[in-house]
JSON list of C-alpha atoms in Angstrom, two decimals:
[
{"chain": "A", "resi": 15, "resn": "MET", "atom": "CA", "xyz": [-21.52, 72.49, -16.61]},
{"chain": "A", "resi": 16, "resn": "GLU", "atom": "CA", "xyz": [-21.52, 70.53, -19.86]},
{"chain": "A", "resi": 17, "resn": "ILE", "atom": "CA", "xyz": [-18.24, 68.70, -19.23]},
{"chain": "A", "resi": 18, "resn": "PRO", "atom": "CA", "xyz": [-19.50, 66.30, -16.52]},
{"chain": "A", "resi": 19, "resn": "TYR", "atom": "CA", "xyz": [-22.48, 65.31, -18.66]},
{"chain": "A", "resi": 20, "resn": "LYS", "atom": "CA", "xyz": [-20.30, 64.75, -21.73]},
{"chain": "A", "resi": 21, "resn": "LEU", "atom": "CA", "xyz": [-17.99, 62.57, -19.63]},
{"chain": "A", "resi": 22, "resn": "LEU", "atom": "CA", "xyz": [-20.97, 60.62, -18.29]},
{"chain": "A", "resi": 23, "resn": "GLY", "atom": "CA", "xyz": [-22.12, 59.96, -21.87]},
{"chain": "A", "resi": 24, "resn": "GLU", "atom": "CA", "xyz": [-18.62, 58.82, -22.86]},
{"chain": "A", "resi": 25, "resn": "TYR", "atom": "CA", "xyz": [-18.39, 56.59, -19.78]},
{"chain": "A", "resi": 26, "resn": "SER", "atom": "CA", "xyz": [-21.78, 55.02, -20.57]},
{"chain": "A", "resi": 27, "resn": "ARG", "atom": "CA", "xyz": [-20.69, 54.42, -24.18]},
{"chain": "A", "resi": 28, "resn": "ARG", "atom": "CA", "xyz": [-17.38, 52.76, -23.18]},
{"chain": "A", "resi": 29, "resn": "TYR", "atom": "CA", "xyz": [-18.72, 50.77, -20.25]},
{"chain": "A", "resi": 30, "resn": "PRO", "atom": "CA", "xyz": [-22.38, 49.95, -20.98]},
{"chain": "A", "resi": 31, "resn": "SER", "atom": "CA", "xyz": [-22.64, 47.23, -18.34]},
{"chain": "A", "resi": 32, "resn": "ARG", "atom": "CA", "xyz": [-21.31, 49.41, -15.49]},
{"chain": "A", "resi": 33, "resn": "ARG", "atom": "CA", "xyz": [-23.25, 51.92, -13.43]},
{"chain": "A", "resi": 34, "resn": "PRO", "atom": "CA", "xyz": [-22.01, 55.43, -14.27]},
{"chain": "A", "resi": 35, "resn": "PRO", "atom": "CA", "xyz": [-20.52, 57.55, -11.48]},
{"chain": "A", "resi": 36, "resn": "ASP", "atom": "CA", "xyz": [-22.47, 60.42, -9.99]},
{"chain": "A", "resi": 37, "resn": "VAL", "atom": "CA", "xyz": [-22.11, 63.82, -11.65]},
{"chain": "A", "resi": 38, "resn": "ASN", "atom": "CA", "xyz": [-20.67, 65.24, -8.42]},
{"chain": "A", "resi": 39, "resn": "VAL", "atom": "CA", "xyz": [-17.83, 62.70, -8.49]},
{"chain": "A", "resi": 40, "resn": "ILE", "atom": "CA", "xyz": [-16.83, 63.90, -11.94]},
{"chain": "A", "resi": 41, "resn": "ARG", "atom": "CA", "xyz": [-17.14, 67.55, -10.88]},
{"chain": "A", "resi": 42, "resn": "ARG", "atom": "CA", "xyz": [-14.88, 66.99, -7.85]},
{"chain": "A", "resi": 43, "resn": "LEU", "atom": "CA", "xyz": [-12.29, 65.13, -9.94]},
{"chain": "A", "resi": 44, "resn": "ASP", "atom": "CA", "xyz": [-12.36, 67.87, -12.57]},
{"chain": "A", "resi": 45, "resn": "ASP", "atom": "CA", "xyz": [-12.00, 70.56, -9.91]},
{"chain": "A", "resi": 46, "resn": "ARG", "atom": "CA", "xyz": [-9.15, 68.71, -8.18]},
{"chain": "A", "resi": 47, "resn": "LEU", "atom": "CA", "xyz": [-7.35, 68.17, -11.50]},
{"chain": "A", "resi": 48, "resn": "ARG", "atom": "CA", "xyz": [-7.62, 71.86, -12.38]},
{"chain": "A", "resi": 49, "resn": "ASN", "atom": "CA", "xyz": [-6.50, 73.05, -8.91]},
{"chain": "A", "resi": 50, "resn": "THR", "atom": "CA", "xyz": [-3.75, 70.55, -8.06]},
{"chain": "A", "resi": 51, "resn": "GLY", "atom": "CA", "xyz": [-2.78, 68.98, -11.38]},
{"chain": "A", "resi": 52, "resn": "SER", "atom": "CA", "xyz": [-3.60, 65.52, -10.05]},
{"chain": "A", "resi": 53, "resn": "VAL", "atom": "CA", "xyz": [-6.75, 63.49, -9.58]},
{"chain": "A", "resi": 54, "resn": "TRP", "atom": "CA", "xyz": [-5.32, 61.88, -6.43]},
{"chain": "A", "resi": 55, "resn": "PRO", "atom": "CA", "xyz": [-6.34, 63.48, -3.16]},
{"chain": "A", "resi": 56, "resn": "THR", "atom": "CA", "xyz": [-3.53, 65.16, -1.29]},
{"chain": "A", "resi": 57, "resn": "ALA", "atom": "CA", "xyz": [-3.11, 65.25, 2.46]},
{"chain": "A", "resi": 58, "resn": "ASN", "atom": "CA", "xyz": [-3.81, 68.96, 2.66]},
{"chain": "A", "resi": 59, "resn": "LEU", "atom": "CA", "xyz": [-7.21, 68.59, 0.99]},
{"chain": "A", "resi": 60, "resn": "HIS", "atom": "CA", "xyz": [-8.42, 66.72, 4.05]},
{"chain": "A", "resi": 61, "resn": "ASP", "atom": "CA", "xyz": [-6.41, 68.68, 6.59]},
{"chain": "A", "resi": 62, "resn": "THR", "atom": "CA", "xyz": [-8.83, 70.12, 9.10]},
{"chain": "A", "resi": 63, "resn": "GLY", "atom": "CA", "xyz": [-6.16, 71.61, 11.35]},
{"chain": "A", "resi": 64, "resn": "ILE", "atom": "CA", "xyz": [-6.93, 69.09, 14.08]},
{"chain": "A", "resi": 65, "resn": "PRO", "atom": "CA", "xyz": [-4.04, 66.74, 14.86]},
{"chain": "A", "resi": 66, "resn": "ARG", "atom": "CA", "xyz": [-4.71, 63.12, 13.94]},
{"chain": "A", "resi": 67, "resn": "SER", "atom": "CA", "xyz": [-4.10, 62.07, 17.52]},
{"chain": "A", "resi": 68, "resn": "GLY", "atom": "CA", "xyz": [-6.88, 64.32, 18.75]},
{"chain": "A", "resi": 69, "resn": "LEU", "atom": "CA", "xyz": [-4.62, 65.65, 21.51]},
{"chain": "A", "resi": 70, "resn": "THR", "atom": "CA", "xyz": [-4.41, 69.35, 22.15]},
{"chain": "A", "resi": 71, "resn": "VAL", "atom": "CA", "xyz": [-1.09, 71.13, 22.50]},
{"chain": "A", "resi": 72, "resn": "ALA", "atom": "CA", "xyz": [-1.70, 71.43, 26.25]},
{"chain": "A", "resi": 73, "resn": "GLN", "atom": "CA", "xyz": [-2.29, 67.67, 26.54]},
{"chain": "A", "resi": 74, "resn": "VAL", "atom": "CA", "xyz": [0.86, 66.91, 24.54]},
{"chain": "A", "resi": 75, "resn": "ASP", "atom": "CA", "xyz": [2.92, 69.19, 26.77]},
{"chain": "A", "resi": 76, "resn": "ALA", "atom": "CA", "xyz": [1.38, 67.68, 29.91]},
{"chain": "A", "resi": 77, "resn": "ILE", "atom": "CA", "xyz": [2.11, 64.12, 28.76]},
{"chain": "A", "resi": 78, "resn": "LEU", "atom": "CA", "xyz": [5.72, 64.90, 27.85]},
{"chain": "A", "resi": 79, "resn": "HIS", "atom": "CA", "xyz": [6.22, 66.77, 31.15]},
{"chain": "A", "resi": 80, "resn": "ARG", "atom": "CA", "xyz": [4.75, 63.83, 33.10]},
{"chain": "A", "resi": 81, "resn": "VAL", "atom": "CA", "xyz": [7.07, 61.37, 31.33]},
{"chain": "A", "resi": 82, "resn": "GLU", "atom": "CA", "xyz": [10.02, 63.63, 32.07]},
{"chain": "A", "resi": 83, "resn": "GLU", "atom": "CA", "xyz": [9.05, 63.78, 35.76]},
{"chain": "A", "resi": 84, "resn": "THR", "atom": "CA", "xyz": [8.39, 60.07, 36.17]},
{"chain": "A", "resi": 85, "resn": "PRO", "atom": "CA", "xyz": [9.88, 58.01, 33.35]},
{"chain": "A", "resi": 86, "resn": "ASP", "atom": "CA", "xyz": [8.53, 54.78, 34.85]},
{"chain": "A", "resi": 87, "resn": "VAL", "atom": "CA", "xyz": [4.89, 55.76, 34.27]},
{"chain": "A", "resi": 88, "resn": "SER", "atom": "CA", "xyz": [2.96, 53.41, 31.99]},
{"chain": "A", "resi": 89, "resn": "THR", "atom": "CA", "xyz": [1.11, 54.45, 28.85]},
{"chain": "A", "resi": 90, "resn": "ARG", "atom": "CA", "xyz": [-2.15, 53.20, 30.36]},
{"chain": "A", "resi": 91, "resn": "VAL", "atom": "CA", "xyz": [-1.75, 55.45, 33.38]},
{"chain": "A", "resi": 92, "resn": "LEU", "atom": "CA", "xyz": [-0.82, 58.39, 31.15]},
{"chain": "A", "resi": 93, "resn": "ALA", "atom": "CA", "xyz": [-3.83, 57.81, 28.94]},
{"chain": "A", "resi": 94, "resn": "ARG", "atom": "CA", "xyz": [-6.15, 57.59, 31.93]},
{"chain": "A", "resi": 95, "resn": "GLU", "atom": "CA", "xyz": [-4.72, 60.73, 33.56]},
{"chain": "A", "resi": 96, "resn": "MET", "atom": "CA", "xyz": [-4.85, 62.78, 30.35]},
{"chain": "A", "resi": 97, "resn": "SER", "atom": "CA", "xyz": [-8.31, 61.56, 29.26]},
{"chain": "A", "resi": 98, "resn": "SER", "atom": "CA", "xyz": [-6.89, 60.08, 26.09]},
{"chain": "A", "resi": 99, "resn": "ASN", "atom": "CA", "xyz": [-6.33, 56.57, 24.82]},
{"chain": "A", "resi": 100, "resn": "LYS", "atom": "CA", "xyz": [-3.25, 54.37, 24.85]},
{"chain": "A", "resi": 101, "resn": "SER", "atom": "CA", "xyz": [-2.70, 54.55, 21.09]},
{"chain": "A", "resi": 102, "resn": "ASN", "atom": "CA", "xyz": [-2.54, 58.34, 21.11]},
{"chain": "A", "resi": 103, "resn": "VAL", "atom": "CA", "xyz": [0.01, 58.28, 23.92]},
{"chain": "A", "resi": 104, "resn": "HIS", "atom": "CA", "xyz": [2.11, 55.74, 21.99]},
{"chain": "A", "resi": 105, "resn": "MET", "atom": "CA", "xyz": [1.91, 57.84, 18.80]},
{"chain": "A", "resi": 106, "resn": "LEU", "atom": "CA", "xyz": [3.07, 60.87, 20.77]},
{"chain": "A", "resi": 107, "resn": "LEU", "atom": "CA", "xyz": [5.96, 59.14, 22.55]},
{"chain": "A", "resi": 108, "resn": "ARG", "atom": "CA", "xyz": [7.45, 57.31, 19.56]},
{"chain": "A", "resi": 109, "resn": "PRO", "atom": "CA", "xyz": [8.71, 60.38, 17.64]},
{"chain": "A", "resi": 110, "resn": "GLU", "atom": "CA", "xyz": [10.26, 61.59, 20.90]},
{"chain": "A", "resi": 111, "resn": "ARG", "atom": "CA", "xyz": [12.15, 58.27, 21.06]},
{"chain": "A", "resi": 112, "resn": "LEU", "atom": "CA", "xyz": [10.38, 57.35, 24.27]},
{"chain": "A", "resi": 113, "resn": "TYR", "atom": "CA", "xyz": [9.03, 53.85, 24.79]},
{"chain": "A", "resi": 114, "resn": "PRO", "atom": "CA", "xyz": [6.76, 52.21, 27.37]},
{"chain": "A", "resi": 115, "resn": "PHE", "atom": "CA", "xyz": [8.50, 51.44, 30.63]},
{"chain": "A", "resi": 116, "resn": "ARG", "atom": "CA", "xyz": [8.74, 47.84, 31.77]},
{"chain": "A", "resi": 117, "resn": "TYR", "atom": "CA", "xyz": [10.46, 46.54, 34.86]},
{"chain": "A", "resi": 118, "resn": "THR", "atom": "CA", "xyz": [13.18, 44.05, 34.04]},
{"chain": "A", "resi": 119, "resn": "THR", "atom": "CA", "xyz": [13.84, 41.41, 36.65]},
{"chain": "A", "resi": 120, "resn": "VAL", "atom": "CA", "xyz": [17.46, 40.41, 36.91]},
{"chain": "A", "resi": 121, "resn": "GLU", "atom": "CA", "xyz": [18.17, 37.07, 38.48]},
{"chain": "A", "resi": 122, "resn": "GLY", "atom": "CA", "xyz": [21.75, 36.85, 39.55]},
{"chain": "A", "resi": 123, "resn": "LEU", "atom": "CA", "xyz": [24.13, 38.00, 42.23]},
{"chain": "A", "resi": 124, "resn": "LYS", "atom": "CA", "xyz": [26.21, 41.12, 41.98]},
{"chain": "A", "resi": 125, "resn": "PRO", "atom": "CA", "xyz": [29.46, 41.82, 43.85]},
{"chain": "A", "resi": 126, "resn": "ASP", "atom": "CA", "xyz": [27.83, 44.16, 46.39]},
{"chain": "A", "resi": 127, "resn": "ASP", "atom": "CA", "xyz": [24.92, 41.77, 47.06]},
{"chain": "A", "resi": 128, "resn": "CYS", "atom": "CA", "xyz": [26.94, 39.88, 49.69]},
{"chain": "A", "resi": 129, "resn": "GLN", "atom": "CA", "xyz": [27.11, 42.89, 52.04]},
{"chain": "A", "resi": 130, "resn": "LYS", "atom": "CA", "xyz": [23.40, 43.62, 51.57]},
{"chain": "A", "resi": 131, "resn": "ARG", "atom": "CA", "xyz": [22.51, 40.01, 52.33]},
{"chain": "A", "resi": 132, "resn": "LEU", "atom": "CA", "xyz": [24.64, 39.98, 55.47]},
{"chain": "A", "resi": 133, "resn": "ALA", "atom": "CA", "xyz": [23.04, 43.22, 56.66]},
{"chain": "A", "resi": 134, "resn": "PHE", "atom": "CA", "xyz": [19.59, 41.79, 55.98]},
{"chain": "A", "resi": 135, "resn": "CYS", "atom": "CA", "xyz": [20.28, 38.64, 58.06]}
]
């Protein structure tokens, strides 16, 4: 219990014009340094077990299944159907090497277009 107060005194002596940090800040840093060997927070200290995307495993499976069924579905439609947002759907699809579908218009004639045009007339 003495260590944080000693450090506060040392901080006040070295930096008299600055406001000293709260005792709890020093306690947390001391605890983190003793437990992890570093004062920097690690990812697992803040890991709550909930995925960052906020999607459940069932939602992830449903989205990937839907994309497999209909690859031309848009991310907006997926997000709306799965009660999620577009960013979460994008974050899920990128590691799977899947990207939003866009129709590409091709202006030009192909060799078999002639027969189709004749049949249409």
